Tab-separated table of C-alpha atoms and ligand atoms in Angstrom:
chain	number	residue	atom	x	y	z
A	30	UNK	CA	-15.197	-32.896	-166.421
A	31	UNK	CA	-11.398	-34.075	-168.045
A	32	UNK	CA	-10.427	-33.435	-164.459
A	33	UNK	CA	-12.851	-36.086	-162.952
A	34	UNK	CA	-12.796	-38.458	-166.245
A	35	UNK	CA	-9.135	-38.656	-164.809
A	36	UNK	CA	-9.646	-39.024	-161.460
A	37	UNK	CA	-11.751	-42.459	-162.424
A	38	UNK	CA	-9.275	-43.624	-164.531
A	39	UNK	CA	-6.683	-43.285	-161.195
A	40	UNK	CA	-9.052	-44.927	-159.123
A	41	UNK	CA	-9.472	-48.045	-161.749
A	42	UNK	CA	-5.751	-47.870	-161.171
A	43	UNK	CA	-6.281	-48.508	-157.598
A	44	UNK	CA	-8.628	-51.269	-157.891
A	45	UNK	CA	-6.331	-53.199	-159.894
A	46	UNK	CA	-3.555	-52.622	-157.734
A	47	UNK	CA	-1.157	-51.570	-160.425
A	48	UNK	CA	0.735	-49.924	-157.432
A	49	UNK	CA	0.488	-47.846	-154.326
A	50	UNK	CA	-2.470	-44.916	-154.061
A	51	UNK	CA	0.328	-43.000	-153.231
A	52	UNK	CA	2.800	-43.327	-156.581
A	53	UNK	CA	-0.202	-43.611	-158.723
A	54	UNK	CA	-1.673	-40.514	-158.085
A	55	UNK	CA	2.250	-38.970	-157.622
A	56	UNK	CA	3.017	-39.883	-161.137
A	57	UNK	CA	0.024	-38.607	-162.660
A	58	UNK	CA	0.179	-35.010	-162.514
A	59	UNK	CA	2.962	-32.330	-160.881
A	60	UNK	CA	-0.179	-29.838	-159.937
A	61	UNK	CA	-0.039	-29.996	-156.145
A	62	UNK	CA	-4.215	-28.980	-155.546
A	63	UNK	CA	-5.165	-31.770	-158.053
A	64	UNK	CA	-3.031	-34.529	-156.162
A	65	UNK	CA	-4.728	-33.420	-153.135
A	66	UNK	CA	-8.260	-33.638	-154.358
A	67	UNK	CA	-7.578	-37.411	-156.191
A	68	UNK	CA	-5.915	-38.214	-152.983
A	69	UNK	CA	-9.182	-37.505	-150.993
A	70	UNK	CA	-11.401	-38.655	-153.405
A	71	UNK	CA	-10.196	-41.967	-154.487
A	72	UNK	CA	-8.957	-42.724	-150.543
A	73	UNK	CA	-13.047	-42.271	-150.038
A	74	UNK	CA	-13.680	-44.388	-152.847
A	75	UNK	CA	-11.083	-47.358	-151.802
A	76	UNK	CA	-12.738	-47.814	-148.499
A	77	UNK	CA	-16.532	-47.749	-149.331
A	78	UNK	CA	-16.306	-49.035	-153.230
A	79	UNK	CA	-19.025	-51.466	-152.994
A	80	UNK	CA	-21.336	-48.929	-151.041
A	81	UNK	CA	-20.721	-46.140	-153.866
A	82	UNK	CA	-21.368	-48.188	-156.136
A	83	UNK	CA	-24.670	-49.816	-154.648
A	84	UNK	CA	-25.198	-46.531	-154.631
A	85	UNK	CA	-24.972	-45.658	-158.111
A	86	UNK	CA	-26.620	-48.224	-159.158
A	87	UNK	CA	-29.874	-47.509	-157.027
A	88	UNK	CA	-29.485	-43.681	-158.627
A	89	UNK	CA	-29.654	-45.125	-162.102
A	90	UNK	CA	-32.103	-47.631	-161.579
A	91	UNK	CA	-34.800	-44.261	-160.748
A	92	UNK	CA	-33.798	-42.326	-163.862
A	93	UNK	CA	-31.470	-43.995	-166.413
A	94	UNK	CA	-28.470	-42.045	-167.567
A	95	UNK	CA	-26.344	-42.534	-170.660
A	96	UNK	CA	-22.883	-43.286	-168.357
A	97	UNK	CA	-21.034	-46.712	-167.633
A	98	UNK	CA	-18.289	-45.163	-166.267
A	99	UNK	CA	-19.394	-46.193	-162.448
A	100	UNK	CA	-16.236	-44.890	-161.465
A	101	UNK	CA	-17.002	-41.402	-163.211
A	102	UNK	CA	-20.516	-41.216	-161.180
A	103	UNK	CA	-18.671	-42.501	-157.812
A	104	UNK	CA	-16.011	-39.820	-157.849
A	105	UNK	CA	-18.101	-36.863	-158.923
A	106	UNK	CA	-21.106	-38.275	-156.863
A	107	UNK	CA	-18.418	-37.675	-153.766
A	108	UNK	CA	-17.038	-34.626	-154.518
A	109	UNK	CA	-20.792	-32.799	-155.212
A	110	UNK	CA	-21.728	-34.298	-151.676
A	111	UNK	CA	-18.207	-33.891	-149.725
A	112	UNK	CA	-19.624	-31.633	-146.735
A	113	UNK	CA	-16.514	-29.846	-147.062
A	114	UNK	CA	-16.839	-28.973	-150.482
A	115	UNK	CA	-17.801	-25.332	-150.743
A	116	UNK	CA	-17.990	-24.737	-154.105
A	117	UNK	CA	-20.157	-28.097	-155.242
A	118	UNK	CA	-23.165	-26.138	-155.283
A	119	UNK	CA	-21.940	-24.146	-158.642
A	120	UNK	CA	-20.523	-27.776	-160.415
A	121	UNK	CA	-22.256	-28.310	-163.705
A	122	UNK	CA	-21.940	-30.085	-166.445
A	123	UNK	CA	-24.643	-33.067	-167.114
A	124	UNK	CA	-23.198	-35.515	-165.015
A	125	UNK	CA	-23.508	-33.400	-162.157
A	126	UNK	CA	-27.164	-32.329	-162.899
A	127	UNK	CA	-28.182	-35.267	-162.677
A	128	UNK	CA	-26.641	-35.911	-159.768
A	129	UNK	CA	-27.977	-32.853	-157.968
A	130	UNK	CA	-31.283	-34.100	-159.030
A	131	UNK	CA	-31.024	-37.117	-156.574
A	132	UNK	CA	-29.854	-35.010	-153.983
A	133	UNK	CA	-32.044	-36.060	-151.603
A	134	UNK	CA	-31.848	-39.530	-152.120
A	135	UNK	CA	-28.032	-39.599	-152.221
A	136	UNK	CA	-27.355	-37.451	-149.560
A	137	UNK	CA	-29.921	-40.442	-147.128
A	138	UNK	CA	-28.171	-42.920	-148.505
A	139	UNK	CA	-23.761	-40.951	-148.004
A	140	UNK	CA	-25.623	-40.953	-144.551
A	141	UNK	CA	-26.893	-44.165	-143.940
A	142	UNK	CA	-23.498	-45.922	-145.468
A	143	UNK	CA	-21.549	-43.540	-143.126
A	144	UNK	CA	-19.431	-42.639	-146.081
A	145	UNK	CA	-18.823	-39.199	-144.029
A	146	UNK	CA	-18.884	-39.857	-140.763
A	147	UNK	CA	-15.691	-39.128	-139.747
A	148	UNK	CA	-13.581	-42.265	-137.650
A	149	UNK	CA	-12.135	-41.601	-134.395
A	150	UNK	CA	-8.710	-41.356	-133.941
A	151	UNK	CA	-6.220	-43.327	-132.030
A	152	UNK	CA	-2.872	-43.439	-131.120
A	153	UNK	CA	-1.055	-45.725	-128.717
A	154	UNK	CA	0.988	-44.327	-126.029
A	155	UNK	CA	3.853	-46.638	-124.145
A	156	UNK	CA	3.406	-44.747	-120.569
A	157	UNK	CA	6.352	-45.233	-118.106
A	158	UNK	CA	4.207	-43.234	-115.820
A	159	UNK	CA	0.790	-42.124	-115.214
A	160	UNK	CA	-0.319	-40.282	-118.015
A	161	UNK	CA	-1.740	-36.948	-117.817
A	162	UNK	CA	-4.882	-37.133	-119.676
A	163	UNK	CA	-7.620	-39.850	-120.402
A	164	UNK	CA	-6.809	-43.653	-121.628
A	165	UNK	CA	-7.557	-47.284	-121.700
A	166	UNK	CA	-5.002	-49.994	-120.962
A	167	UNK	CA	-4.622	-52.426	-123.820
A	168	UNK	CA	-5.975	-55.855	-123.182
A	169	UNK	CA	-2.551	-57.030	-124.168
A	170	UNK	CA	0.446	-55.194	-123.966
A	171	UNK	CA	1.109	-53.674	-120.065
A	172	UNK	CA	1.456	-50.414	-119.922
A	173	UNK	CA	0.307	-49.455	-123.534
A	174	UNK	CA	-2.302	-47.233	-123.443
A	175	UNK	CA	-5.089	-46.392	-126.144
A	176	UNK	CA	-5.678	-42.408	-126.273
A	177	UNK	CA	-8.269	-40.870	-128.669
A	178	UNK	CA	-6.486	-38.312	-130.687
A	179	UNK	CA	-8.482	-35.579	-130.216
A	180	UNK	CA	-7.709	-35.601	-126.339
A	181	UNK	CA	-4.015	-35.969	-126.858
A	182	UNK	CA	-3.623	-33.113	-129.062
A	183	UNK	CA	-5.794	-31.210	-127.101
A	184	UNK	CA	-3.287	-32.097	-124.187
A	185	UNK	CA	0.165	-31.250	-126.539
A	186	UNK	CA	-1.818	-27.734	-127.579
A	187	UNK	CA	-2.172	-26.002	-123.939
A	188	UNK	CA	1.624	-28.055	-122.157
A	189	UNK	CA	3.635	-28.535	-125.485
A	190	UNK	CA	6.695	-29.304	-122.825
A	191	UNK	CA	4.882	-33.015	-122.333
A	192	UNK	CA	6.827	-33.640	-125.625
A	193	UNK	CA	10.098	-33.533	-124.350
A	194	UNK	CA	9.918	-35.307	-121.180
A	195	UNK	CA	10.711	-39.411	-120.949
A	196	UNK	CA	7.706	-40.488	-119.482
A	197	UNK	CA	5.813	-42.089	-122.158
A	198	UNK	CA	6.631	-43.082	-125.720
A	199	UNK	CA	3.969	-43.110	-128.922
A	200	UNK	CA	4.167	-46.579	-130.401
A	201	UNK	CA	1.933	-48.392	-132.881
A	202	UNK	CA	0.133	-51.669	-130.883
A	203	UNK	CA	1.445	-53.873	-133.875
A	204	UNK	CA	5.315	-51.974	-133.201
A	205	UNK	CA	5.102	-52.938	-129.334
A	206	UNK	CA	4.412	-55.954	-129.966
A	207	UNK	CA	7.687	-58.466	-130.617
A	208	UNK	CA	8.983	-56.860	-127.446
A	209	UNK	CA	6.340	-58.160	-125.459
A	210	UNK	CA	6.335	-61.406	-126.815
A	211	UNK	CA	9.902	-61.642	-126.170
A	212	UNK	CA	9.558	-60.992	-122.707
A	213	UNK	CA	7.185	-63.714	-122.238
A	214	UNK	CA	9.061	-66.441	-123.443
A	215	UNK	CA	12.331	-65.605	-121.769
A	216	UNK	CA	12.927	-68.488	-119.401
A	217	UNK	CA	16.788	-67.553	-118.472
A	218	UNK	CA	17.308	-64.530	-116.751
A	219	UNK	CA	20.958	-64.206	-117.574
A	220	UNK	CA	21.054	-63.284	-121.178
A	221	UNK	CA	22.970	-61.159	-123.441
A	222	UNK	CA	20.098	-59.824	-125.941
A	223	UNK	CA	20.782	-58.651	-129.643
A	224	UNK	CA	18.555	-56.374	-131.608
A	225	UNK	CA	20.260	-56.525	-134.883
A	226	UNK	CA	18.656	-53.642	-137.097
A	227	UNK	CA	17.772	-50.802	-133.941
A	228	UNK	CA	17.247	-47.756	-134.997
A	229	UNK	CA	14.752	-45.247	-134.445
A	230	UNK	CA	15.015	-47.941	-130.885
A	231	UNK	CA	11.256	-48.110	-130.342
A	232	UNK	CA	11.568	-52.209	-129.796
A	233	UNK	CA	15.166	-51.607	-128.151
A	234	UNK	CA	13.887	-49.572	-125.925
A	235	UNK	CA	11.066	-51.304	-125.010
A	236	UNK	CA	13.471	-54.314	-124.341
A	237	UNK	CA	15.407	-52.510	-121.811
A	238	UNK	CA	12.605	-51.436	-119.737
A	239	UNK	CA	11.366	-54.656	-119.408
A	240	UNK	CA	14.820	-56.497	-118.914
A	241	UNK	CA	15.132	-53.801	-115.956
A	242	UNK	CA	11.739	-54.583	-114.575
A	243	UNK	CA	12.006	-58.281	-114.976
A	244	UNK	CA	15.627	-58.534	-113.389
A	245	UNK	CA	17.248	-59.776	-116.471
A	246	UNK	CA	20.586	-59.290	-116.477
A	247	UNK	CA	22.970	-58.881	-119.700
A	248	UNK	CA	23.780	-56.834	-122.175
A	249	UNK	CA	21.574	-55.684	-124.689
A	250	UNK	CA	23.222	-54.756	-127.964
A	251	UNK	CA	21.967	-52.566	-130.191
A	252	UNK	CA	23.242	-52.817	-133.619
A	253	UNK	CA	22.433	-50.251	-136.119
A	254	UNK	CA	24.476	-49.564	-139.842
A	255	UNK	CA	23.259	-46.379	-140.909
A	256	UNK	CA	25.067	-43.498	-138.928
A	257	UNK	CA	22.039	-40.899	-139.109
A	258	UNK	CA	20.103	-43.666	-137.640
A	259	UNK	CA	22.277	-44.640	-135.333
A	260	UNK	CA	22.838	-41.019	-133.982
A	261	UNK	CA	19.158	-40.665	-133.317
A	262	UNK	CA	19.162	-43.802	-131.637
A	263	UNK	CA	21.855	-42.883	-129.534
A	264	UNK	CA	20.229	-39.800	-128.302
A	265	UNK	CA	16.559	-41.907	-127.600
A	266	UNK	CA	18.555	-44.604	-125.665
A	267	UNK	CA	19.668	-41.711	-123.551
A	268	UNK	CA	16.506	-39.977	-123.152
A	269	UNK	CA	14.944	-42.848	-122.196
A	270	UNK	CA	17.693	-43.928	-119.675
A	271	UNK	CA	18.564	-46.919	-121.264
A	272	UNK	CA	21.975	-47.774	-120.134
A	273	UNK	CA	21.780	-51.587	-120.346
A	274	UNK	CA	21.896	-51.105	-123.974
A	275	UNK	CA	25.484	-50.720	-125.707
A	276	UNK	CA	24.920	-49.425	-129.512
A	277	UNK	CA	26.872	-50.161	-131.714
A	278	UNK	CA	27.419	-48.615	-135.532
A	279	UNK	CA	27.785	-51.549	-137.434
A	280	UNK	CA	26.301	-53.733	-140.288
A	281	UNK	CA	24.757	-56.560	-138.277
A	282	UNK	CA	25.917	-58.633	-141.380
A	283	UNK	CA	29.399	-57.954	-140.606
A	284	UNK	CA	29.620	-59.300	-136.978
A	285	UNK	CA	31.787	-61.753	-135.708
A	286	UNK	CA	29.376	-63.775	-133.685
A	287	UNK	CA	32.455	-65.393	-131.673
A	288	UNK	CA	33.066	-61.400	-130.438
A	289	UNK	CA	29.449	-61.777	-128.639
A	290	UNK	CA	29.346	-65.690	-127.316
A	291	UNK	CA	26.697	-64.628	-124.334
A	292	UNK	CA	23.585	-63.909	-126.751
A	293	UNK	CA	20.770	-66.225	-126.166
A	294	UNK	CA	18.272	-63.881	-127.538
A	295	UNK	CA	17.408	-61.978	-130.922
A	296	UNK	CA	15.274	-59.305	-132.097
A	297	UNK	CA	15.445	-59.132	-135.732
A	298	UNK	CA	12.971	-56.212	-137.242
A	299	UNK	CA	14.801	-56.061	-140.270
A	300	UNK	CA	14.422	-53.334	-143.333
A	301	UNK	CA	10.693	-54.187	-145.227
A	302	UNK	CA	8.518	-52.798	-147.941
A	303	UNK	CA	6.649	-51.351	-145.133
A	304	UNK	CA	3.594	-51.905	-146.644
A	305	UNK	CA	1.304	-51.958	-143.676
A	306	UNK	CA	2.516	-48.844	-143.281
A	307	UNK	CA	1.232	-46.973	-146.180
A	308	UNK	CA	-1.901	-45.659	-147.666
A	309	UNK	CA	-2.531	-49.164	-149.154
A	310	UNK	CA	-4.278	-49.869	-145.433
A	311	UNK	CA	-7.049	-47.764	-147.268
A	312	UNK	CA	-6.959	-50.347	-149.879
A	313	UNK	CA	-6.637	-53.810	-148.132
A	314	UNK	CA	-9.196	-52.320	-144.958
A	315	UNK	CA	-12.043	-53.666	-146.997
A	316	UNK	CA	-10.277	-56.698	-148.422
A	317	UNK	CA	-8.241	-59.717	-147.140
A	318	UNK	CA	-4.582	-59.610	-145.851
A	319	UNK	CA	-3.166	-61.514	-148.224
A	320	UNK	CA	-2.320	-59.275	-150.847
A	321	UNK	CA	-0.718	-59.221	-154.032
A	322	UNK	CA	3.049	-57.800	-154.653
A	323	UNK	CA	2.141	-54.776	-157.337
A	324	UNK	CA	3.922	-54.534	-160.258
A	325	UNK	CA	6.312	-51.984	-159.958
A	326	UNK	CA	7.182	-53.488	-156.414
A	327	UNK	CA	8.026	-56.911	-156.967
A	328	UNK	CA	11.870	-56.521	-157.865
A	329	UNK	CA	12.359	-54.461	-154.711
A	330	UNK	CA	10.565	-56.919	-152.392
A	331	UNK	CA	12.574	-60.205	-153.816
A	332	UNK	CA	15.392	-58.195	-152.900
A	333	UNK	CA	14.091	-57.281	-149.012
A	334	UNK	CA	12.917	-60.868	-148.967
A	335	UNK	CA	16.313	-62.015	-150.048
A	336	UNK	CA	18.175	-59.478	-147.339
A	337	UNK	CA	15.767	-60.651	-144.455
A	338	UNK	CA	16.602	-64.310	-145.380
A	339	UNK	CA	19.854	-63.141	-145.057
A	340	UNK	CA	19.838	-61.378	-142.260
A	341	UNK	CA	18.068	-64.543	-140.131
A	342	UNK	CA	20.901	-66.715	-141.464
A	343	UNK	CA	23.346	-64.848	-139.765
A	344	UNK	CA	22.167	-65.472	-136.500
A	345	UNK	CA	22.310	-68.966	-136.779
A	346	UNK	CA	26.354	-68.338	-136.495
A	347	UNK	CA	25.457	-67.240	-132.726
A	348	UNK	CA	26.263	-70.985	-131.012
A	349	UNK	CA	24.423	-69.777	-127.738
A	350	UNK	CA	21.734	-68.411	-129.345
A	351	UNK	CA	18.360	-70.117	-128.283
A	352	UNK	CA	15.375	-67.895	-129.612
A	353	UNK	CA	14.659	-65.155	-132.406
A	354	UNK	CA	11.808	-62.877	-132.185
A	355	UNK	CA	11.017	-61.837	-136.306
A	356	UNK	CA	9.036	-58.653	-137.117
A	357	UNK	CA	8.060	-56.902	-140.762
A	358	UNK	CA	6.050	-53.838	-140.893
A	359	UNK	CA	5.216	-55.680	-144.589
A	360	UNK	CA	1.868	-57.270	-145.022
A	361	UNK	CA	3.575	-59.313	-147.881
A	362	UNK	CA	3.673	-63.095	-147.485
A	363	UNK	CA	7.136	-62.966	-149.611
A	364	UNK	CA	8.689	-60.963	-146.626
A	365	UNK	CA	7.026	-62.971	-144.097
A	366	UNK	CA	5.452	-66.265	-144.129
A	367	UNK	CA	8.157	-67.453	-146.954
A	368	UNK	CA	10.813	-65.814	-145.061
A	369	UNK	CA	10.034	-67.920	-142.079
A	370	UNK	CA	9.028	-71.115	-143.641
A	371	UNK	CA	12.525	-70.670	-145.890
A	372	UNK	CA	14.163	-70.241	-142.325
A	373	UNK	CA	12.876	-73.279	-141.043
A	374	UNK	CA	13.361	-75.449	-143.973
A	375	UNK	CA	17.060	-74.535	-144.155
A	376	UNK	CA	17.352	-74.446	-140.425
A	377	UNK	CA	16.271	-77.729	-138.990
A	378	UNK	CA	17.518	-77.049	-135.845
A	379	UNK	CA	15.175	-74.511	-135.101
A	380	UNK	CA	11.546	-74.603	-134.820
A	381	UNK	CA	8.983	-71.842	-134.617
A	382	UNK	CA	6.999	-71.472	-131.636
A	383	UNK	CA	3.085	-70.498	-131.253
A	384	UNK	CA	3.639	-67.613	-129.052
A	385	UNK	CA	0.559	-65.638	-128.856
A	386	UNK	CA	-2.060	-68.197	-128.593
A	387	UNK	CA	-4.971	-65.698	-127.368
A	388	UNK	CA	-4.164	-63.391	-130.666
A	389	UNK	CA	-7.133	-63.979	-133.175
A	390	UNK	CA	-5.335	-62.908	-136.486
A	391	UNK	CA	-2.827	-65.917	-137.932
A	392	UNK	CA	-0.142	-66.013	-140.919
A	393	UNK	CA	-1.618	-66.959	-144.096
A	394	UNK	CA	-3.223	-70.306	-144.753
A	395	UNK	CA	-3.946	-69.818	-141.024
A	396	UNK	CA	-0.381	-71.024	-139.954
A	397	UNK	CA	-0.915	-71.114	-136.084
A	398	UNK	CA	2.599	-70.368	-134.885
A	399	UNK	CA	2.816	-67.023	-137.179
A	400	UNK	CA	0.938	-63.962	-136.021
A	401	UNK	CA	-0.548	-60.992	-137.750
A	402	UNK	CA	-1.820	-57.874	-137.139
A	403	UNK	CA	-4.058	-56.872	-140.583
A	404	UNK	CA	-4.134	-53.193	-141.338
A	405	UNK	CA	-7.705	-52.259	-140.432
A	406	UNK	CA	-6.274	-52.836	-136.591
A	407	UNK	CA	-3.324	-50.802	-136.421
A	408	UNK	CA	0.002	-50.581	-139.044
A	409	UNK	CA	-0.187	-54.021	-140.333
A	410	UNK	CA	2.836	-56.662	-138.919
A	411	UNK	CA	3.856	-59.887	-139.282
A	412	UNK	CA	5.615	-61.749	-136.355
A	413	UNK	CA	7.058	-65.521	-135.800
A	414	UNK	CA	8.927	-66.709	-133.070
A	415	UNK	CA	11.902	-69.348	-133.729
A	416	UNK	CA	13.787	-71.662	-130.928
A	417	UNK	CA	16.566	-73.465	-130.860
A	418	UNK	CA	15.260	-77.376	-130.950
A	419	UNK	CA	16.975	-78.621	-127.973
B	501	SAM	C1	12.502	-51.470	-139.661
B	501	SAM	S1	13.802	-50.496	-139.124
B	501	SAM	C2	13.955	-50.969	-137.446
B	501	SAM	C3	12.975	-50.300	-136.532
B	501	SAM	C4	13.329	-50.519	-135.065
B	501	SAM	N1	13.415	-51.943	-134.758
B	501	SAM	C5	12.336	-49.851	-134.130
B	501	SAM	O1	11.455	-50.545	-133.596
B	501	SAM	O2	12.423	-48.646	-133.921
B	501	SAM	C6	15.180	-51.285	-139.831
B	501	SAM	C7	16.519	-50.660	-139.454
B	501	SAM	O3	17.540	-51.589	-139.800
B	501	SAM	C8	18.659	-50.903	-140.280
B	501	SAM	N2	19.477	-51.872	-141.047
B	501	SAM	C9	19.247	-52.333	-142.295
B	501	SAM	N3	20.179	-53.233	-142.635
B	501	SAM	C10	21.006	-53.372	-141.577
B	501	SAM	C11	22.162	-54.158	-141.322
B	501	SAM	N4	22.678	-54.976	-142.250
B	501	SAM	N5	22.766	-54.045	-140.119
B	501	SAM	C12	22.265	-53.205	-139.164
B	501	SAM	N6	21.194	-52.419	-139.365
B	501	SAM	C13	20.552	-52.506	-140.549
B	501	SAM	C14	18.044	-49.787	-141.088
B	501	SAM	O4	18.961	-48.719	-141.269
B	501	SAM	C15	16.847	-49.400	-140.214
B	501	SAM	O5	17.214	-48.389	-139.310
């Protein structure tokens, strides 16, 4: 009973977003099988709170119980009732007793909130060719391709060689999408193009397949400052036949923008929190995007914020420069939204542009020319487009 007395207590943790799912449950205990049991329960709990606790509720409204822990009741109830949990039929204690009592009831109403059912899977696939298996084109981005997960694996299990060939790359919707938006607002065909933090080269190399197929000539540079990075970006610009792209090793910070007077266009997907990344999508799935900075966090995001300032500063050095493409991986407004409204403030030479009209999701306080992707739709991404006022 300690076990699950302590389990709630992580989970009221959660709620009140004292930090990430992830280090709170980390930090509370070194025992390996208990972080993976709080992990699954309280990432069940996160996403169907209000439902558990309806739940509860209705249970103690038929028989009263001496609890007002809800949190208590809503991790045990899941655990007792996890399908996968052989040994639930031997929990006791009185908490669970009376729990088992309801079982009917509960188990209609796990069923009827689909706390169980299990989600299907996605991944995105970039395919350069044909793929091999079943998809669905995106309504957006060409040649991205939805895939159910259960398929593609399926596919990797019986011709694990697919892996190594060049022919398609797995990337997120919200990751393809700066590229794409790029693309279509190039209006000069002649343009040296800068992607100033590169590595792993997902958006780099999404750039140079277009710029091929679109005739735009140029160099692309690819500027990357840590040299692990920038070795595996190396080898995927290869692998992917990239050889309009010239990489370069260097702190984008550092660059002399009168060595590179032919860029017109930027790609700046700077270092982030990566926060709509992480488990916290479990969190913020059933809330709205514009969440709070934890804690423990905020120090370290003032200082990203400050860097990606920094970072979009720099490019106003680049005198031909006409338009920036911006990109977190952060659903924090401090890393985006005030990031690009700072930019534009200091910057009154450049505007920002509303570049995906058809999109439905906005920036925060529904700022048109900003663009969102929130978490429950893929990793959750911020992106604003800025140009040169002529
Ligand atoms: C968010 S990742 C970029 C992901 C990449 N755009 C992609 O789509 O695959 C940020 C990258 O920027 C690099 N970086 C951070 N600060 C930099 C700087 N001052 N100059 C160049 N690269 C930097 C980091 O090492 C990291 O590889």
């Amino acid at each position: 009973m300690q076990k699950y007395s302590q389990i709630a207590a992580l989970l009221q943790q959660c709620l009140d977003r004292k930090s990430t799912l992830k280090s709170i449950i980390l930090k509370s205990s070194s025992n390996q099988s208990f972080v993976r049991q709080a992990y699954a329960i309280i990432s069940k709990a996160i996403q169907h709170y209000e439902q558990l606790y309806q739940i509860v509720e209705e249970i103690k409204s038929i028989q009263y119980i001496d609890i007002f822990d809800y949190n208590l009741l809503i991790v045990l109830m899941l655990d007792i009732f996890n399908p996968q949990n052989k040994k639930a039929k031997k929990m006791g204690g009185v908490v669970a007793r009376y729990l088992k009592t309801h079982k009917v009831l509960i188990k209609q109403l796990l069923e009827q909130n689909k706390i169980y059912e299990q989600e299907k899977k996605y991944i995105y696939i970039r395919a350069l060719q044909q793929l091999p298996f079943e998809s669905e084109n995106d309504e957006h981005i060409p040649n991205l391709c939805k895939v159910d997960y259960d398929i593609y694996s399926q596919y990797l299990s019986k011709n694990p060689e697919f892996l190594k060939g060049n022919t398609y790359i797995v990337q997120s919707k919200s990751s393809a999408l700066p590229a794409y938006l790029l693309l279509r607002n190039i209006k000069n065909k002649i343009a040296d193009i800068i992607d100033c933090c590169a590595a792993p080269g997902n958006k780099t190399i999404q750039l140079s397949h277009y710029a091929k197929q679109n005739n735009i000539t140029g160099k692309i540079y690819a500027i990357e400052r840590d040299e692990k990075r920038f070795e595996i970006l190396k080898n995927r610009l290869n692998k992917y036949n990239c050889e309009n792209v010239q990489p370069l090793n260097f702190d984008f910070l550092t660059i002399k923008p009168r060595d590179y007077p032919n860029i017109k266009i930027a790609l700046l997907d700077p270092s982030c929190s990566g926060s709509g990344m992480l488990q916290l999508r479990m969190i913020e799935a059933s809330k709205d995007d514009s969440i709070e900075v934890p804690d423990d966090k905020k120090e370290q995001v003032t200082q990203l914020s400050q860097f990606q300032s920094k970072m979009l500063h720099h490019l106003t050095f680049f005198k031909q420069l006409k338009l920036i493409i911006y990109s977190t991986c952060s659903i924090y407004k401090e890393e985006n939204e005030d990031v690009a409204n700072n930019f534009l403030q200091l910057h009154q030479q450049w505007e920002s542009v509303n570049l995906f009209p058809e999109w439905p999701y906005r920036g925060i306080d529904n700022n048109q020319h900003f663009i969102r992707v929130p978490p429950k739709e893929s990793d959750g991404f911020f992106v604003a487009m800025f140009k040169r006022k002529q």
